[in-house]
PDB file of C-alpha atoms in Angstrom:
ATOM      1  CA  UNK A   1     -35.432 -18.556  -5.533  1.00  0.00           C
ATOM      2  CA  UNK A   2     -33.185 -16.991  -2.847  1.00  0.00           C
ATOM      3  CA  UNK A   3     -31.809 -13.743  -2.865  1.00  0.00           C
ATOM      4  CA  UNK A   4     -29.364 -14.928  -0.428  1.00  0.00           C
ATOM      5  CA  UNK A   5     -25.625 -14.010  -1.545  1.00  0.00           C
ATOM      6  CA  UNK A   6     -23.410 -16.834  -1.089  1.00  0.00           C
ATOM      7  CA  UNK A   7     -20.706 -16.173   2.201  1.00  0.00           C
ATOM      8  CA  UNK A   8     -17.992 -16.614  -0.232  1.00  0.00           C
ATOM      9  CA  UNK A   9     -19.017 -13.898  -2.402  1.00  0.00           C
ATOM     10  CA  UNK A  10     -18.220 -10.255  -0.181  1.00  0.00           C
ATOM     11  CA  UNK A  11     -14.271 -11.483   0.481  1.00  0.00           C
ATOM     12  CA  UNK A  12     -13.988 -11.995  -3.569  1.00  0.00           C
ATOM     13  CA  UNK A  13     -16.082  -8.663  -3.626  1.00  0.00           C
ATOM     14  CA  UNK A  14     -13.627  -6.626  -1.478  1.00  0.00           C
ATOM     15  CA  UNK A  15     -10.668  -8.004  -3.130  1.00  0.00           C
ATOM     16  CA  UNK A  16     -11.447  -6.693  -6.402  1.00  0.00           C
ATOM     17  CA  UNK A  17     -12.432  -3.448  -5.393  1.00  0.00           C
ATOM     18  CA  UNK A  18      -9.336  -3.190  -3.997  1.00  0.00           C
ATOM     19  CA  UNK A  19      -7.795  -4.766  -7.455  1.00  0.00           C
ATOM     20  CA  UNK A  20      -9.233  -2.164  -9.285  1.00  0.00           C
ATOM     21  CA  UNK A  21      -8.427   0.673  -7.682  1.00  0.00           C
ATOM     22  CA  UNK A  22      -4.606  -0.382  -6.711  1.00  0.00           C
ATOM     23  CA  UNK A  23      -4.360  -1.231 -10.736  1.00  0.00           C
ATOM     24  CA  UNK A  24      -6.215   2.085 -11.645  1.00  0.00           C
ATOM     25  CA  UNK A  25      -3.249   3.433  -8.553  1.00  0.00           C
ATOM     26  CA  UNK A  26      -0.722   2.206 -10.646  1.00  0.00           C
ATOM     27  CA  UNK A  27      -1.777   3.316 -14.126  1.00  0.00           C
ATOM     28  CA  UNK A  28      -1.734   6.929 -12.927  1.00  0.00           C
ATOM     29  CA  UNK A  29       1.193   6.369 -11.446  1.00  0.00           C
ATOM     30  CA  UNK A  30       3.328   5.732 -14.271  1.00  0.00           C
ATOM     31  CA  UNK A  31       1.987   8.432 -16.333  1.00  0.00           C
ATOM     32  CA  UNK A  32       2.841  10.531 -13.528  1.00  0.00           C
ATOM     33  CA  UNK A  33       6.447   9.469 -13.350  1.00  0.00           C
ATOM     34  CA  UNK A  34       6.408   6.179 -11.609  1.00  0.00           C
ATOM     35  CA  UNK A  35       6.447   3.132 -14.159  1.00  0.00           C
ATOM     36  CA  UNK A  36       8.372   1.673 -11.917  1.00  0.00           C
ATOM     37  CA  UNK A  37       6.269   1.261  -8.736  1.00  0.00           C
ATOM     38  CA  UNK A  38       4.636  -2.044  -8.230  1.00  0.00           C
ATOM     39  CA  UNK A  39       1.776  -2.661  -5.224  1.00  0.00           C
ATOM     40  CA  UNK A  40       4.299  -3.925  -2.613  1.00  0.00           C
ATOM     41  CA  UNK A  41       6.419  -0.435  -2.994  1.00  0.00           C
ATOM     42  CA  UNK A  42       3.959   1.448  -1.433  1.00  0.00           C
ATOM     43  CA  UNK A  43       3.252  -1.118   1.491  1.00  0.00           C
ATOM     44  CA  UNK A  44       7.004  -1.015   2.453  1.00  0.00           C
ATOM     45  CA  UNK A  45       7.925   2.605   1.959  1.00  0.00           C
ATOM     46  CA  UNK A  46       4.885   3.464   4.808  1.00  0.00           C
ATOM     47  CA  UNK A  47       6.848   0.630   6.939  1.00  0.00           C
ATOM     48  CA  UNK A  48       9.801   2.517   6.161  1.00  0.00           C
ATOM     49  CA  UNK A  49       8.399   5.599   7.588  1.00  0.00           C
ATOM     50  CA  UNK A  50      11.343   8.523   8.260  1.00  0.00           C
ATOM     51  CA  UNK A  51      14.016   5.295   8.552  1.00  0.00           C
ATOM     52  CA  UNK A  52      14.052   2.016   9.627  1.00  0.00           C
ATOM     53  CA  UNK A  53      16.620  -1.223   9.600  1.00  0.00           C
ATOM     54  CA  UNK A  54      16.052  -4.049   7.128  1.00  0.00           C
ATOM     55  CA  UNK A  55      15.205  -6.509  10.731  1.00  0.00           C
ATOM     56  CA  UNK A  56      12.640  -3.847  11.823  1.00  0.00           C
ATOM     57  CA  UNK A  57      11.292  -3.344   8.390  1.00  0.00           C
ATOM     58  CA  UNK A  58      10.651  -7.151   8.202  1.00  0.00           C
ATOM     59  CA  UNK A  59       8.711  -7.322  11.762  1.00  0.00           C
ATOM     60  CA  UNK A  60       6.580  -4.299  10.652  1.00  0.00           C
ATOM     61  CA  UNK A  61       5.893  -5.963   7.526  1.00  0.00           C
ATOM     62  CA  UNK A  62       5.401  -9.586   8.586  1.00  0.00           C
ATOM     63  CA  UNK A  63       7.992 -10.897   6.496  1.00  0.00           C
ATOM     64  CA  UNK A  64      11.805 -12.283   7.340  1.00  0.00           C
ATOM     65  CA  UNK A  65      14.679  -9.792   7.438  1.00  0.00           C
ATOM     66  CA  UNK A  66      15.871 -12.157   4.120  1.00  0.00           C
ATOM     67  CA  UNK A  67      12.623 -10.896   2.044  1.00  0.00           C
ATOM     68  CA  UNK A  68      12.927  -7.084   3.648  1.00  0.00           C
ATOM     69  CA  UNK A  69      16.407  -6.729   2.574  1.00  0.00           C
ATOM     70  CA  UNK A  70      15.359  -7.766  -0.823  1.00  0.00           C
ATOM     71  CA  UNK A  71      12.509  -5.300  -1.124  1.00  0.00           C
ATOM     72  CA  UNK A  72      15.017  -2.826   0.281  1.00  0.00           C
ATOM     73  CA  UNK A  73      17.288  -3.830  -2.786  1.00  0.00           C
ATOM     74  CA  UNK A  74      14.068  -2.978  -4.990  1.00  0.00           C
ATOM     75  CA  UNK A  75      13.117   0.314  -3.558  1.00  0.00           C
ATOM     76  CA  UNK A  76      16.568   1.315  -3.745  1.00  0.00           C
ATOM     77  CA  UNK A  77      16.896   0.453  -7.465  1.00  0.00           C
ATOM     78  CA  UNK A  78      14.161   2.352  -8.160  1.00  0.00           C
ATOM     79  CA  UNK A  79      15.459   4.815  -6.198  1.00  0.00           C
ATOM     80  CA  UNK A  80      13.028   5.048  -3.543  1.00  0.00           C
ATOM     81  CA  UNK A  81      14.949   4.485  -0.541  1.00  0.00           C
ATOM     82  CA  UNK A  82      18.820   5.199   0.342  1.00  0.00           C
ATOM     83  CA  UNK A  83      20.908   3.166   3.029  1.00  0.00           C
ATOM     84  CA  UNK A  84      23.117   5.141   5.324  1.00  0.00           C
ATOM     85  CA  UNK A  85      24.705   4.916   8.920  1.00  0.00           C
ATOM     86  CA  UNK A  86      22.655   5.228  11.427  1.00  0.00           C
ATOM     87  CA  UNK A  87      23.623   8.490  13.018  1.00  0.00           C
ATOM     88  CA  UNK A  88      22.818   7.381  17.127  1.00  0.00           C
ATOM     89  CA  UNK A  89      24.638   3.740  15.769  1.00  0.00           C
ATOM     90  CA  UNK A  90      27.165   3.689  12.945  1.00  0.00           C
ATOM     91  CA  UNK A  91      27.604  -0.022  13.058  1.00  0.00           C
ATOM     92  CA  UNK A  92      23.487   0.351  12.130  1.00  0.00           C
ATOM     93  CA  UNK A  93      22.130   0.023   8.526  1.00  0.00           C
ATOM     94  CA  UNK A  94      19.519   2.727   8.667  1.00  0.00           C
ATOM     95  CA  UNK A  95      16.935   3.048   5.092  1.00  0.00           C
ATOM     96  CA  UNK A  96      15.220   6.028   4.812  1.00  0.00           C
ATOM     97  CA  UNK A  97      12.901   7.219   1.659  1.00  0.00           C
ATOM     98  CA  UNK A  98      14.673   9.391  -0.591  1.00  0.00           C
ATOM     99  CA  UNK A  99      12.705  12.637  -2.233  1.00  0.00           C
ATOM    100  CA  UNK A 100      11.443  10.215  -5.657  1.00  0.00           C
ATOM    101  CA  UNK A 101      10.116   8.109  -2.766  1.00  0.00           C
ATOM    102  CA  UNK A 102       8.255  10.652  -0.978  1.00  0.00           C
ATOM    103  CA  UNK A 103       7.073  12.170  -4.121  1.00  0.00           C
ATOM    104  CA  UNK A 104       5.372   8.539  -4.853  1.00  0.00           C
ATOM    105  CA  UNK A 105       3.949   8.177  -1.345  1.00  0.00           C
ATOM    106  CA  UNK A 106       2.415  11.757  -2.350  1.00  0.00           C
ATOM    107  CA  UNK A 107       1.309  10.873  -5.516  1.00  0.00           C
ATOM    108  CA  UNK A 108      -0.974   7.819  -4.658  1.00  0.00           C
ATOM    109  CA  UNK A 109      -2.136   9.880  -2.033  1.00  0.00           C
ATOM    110  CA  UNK A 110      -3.474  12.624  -4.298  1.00  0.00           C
ATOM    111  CA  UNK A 111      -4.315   9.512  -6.839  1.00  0.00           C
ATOM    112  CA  UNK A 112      -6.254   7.454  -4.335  1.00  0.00           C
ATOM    113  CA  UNK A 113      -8.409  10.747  -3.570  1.00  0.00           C
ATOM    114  CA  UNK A 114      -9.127  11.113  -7.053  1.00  0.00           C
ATOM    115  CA  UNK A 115     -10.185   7.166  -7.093  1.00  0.00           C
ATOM    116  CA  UNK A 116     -12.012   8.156  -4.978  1.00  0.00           C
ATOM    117  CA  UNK A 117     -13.829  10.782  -6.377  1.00  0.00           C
ATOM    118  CA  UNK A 118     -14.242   8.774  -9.272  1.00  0.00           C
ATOM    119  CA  UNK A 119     -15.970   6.016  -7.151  1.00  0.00           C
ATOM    120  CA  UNK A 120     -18.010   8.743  -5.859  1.00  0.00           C
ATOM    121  CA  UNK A 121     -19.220   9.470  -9.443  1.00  0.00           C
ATOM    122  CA  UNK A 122     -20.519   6.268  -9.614  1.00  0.00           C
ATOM    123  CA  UNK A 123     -21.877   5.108  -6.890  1.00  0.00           C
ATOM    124  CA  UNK A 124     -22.625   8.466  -5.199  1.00  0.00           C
ATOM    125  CA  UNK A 125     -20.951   9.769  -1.821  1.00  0.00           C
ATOM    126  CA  UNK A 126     -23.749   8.268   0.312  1.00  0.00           C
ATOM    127  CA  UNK A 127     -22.678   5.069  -0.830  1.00  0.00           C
ATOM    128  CA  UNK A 128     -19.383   5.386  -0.961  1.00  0.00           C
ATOM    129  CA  UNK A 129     -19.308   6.863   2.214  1.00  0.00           C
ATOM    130  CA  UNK A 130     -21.799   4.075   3.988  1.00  0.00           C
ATOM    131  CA  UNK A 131     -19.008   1.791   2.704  1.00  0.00           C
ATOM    132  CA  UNK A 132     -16.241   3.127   3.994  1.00  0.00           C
ATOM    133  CA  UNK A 133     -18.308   3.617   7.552  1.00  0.00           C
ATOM    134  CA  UNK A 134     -19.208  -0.232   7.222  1.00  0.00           C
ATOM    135  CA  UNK A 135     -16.198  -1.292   6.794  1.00  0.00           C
ATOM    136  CA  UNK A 136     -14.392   0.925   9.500  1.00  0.00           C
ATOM    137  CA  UNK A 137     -16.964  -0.718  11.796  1.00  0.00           C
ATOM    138  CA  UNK A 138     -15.903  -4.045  10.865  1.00  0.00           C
ATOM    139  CA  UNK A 139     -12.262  -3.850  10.592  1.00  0.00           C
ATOM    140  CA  UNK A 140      -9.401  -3.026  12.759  1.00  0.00           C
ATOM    141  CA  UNK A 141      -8.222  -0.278   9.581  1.00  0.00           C
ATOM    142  CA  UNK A 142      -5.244  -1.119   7.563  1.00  0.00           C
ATOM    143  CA  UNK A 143      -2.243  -3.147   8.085  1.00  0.00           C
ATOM    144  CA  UNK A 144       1.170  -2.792   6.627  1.00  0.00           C
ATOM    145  CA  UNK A 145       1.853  -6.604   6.731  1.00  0.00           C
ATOM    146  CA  UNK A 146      -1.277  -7.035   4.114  1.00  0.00           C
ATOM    147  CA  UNK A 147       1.143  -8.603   1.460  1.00  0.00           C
ATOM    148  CA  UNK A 148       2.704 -11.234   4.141  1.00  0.00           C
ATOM    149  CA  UNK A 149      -0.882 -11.948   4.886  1.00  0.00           C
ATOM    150  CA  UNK A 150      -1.508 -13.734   1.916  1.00  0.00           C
ATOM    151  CA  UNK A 151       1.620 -16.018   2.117  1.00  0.00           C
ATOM    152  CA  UNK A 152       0.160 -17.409   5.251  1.00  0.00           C
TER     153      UNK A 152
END
């Protein structure tokens, strides 16, 4: 019998580690506040960054200016971002995060360490840290047009 894991199995492997701990993300974050935040929130308000228009928010996140403007309508319903004139531009839309969505950006930062923590718990930080090495080795790190990604 082979012990041989099957290719398919580390993608399905990473994906729900990173499943669980955006849903665990989430949890904490409406207890702490944030009921409203959903997965894509926190992708766009880091594309956001201290302001940004709706057509360079949709290049950063790999999505048209159509589907940026309507996350833009979200955030700002939640009341994580605020539109405003650009100050250099005035005939330039300019969205910036608003204090609520700074606090959430530094909320699932705090969370995400305690994840973190948690994982270390479990798995021990030799482990946790070997993965996290691993995986820096193998990747380019991060990208904030993840969500586009899987529209491909």
């Amino acid at each position: 019998m082979s012990t041989e894991r099957p290719g398919f199995a580390l993608p399905l492997l990473l994906l729900a580690g990173f499943q669980r701990l955006v849903d665990a993300l989430h949890e904490e974050l409406a207890e702490r506040g944030h009921p409203e935040a959903r997965p894509m929130h926190g992708f766009a308000l880091q594309a956001v960054g201290a302001g940004t228009t709706a057509a360079e928010l949709g290049r950063r996140l790999g999505v048209t200016k159509q589907a940026a403007a309507k996350t833009i309508a979200a955030l700002e319903a939640a009341g994580y971002v605020e539109r405003g004139a650009d100050p250099v531009d005035a005939r330039r839309i300019v969205v910036r995060p608003t204090t609520r969505g700074r606090d959430l950006l530094a909320r699932s930062a705090e969370i995400f360490d305690e994840l973190r923590a948690r994982w270390v718990g479990e798995l021990g930080e030799d482990t946790v840290r070997t993965m996290e090495d691993a995986l820096g080795r193998v990747t380019s790190g991060p990208r904030l047009d993840a969500p586009s990604w899987f529209t491909r």
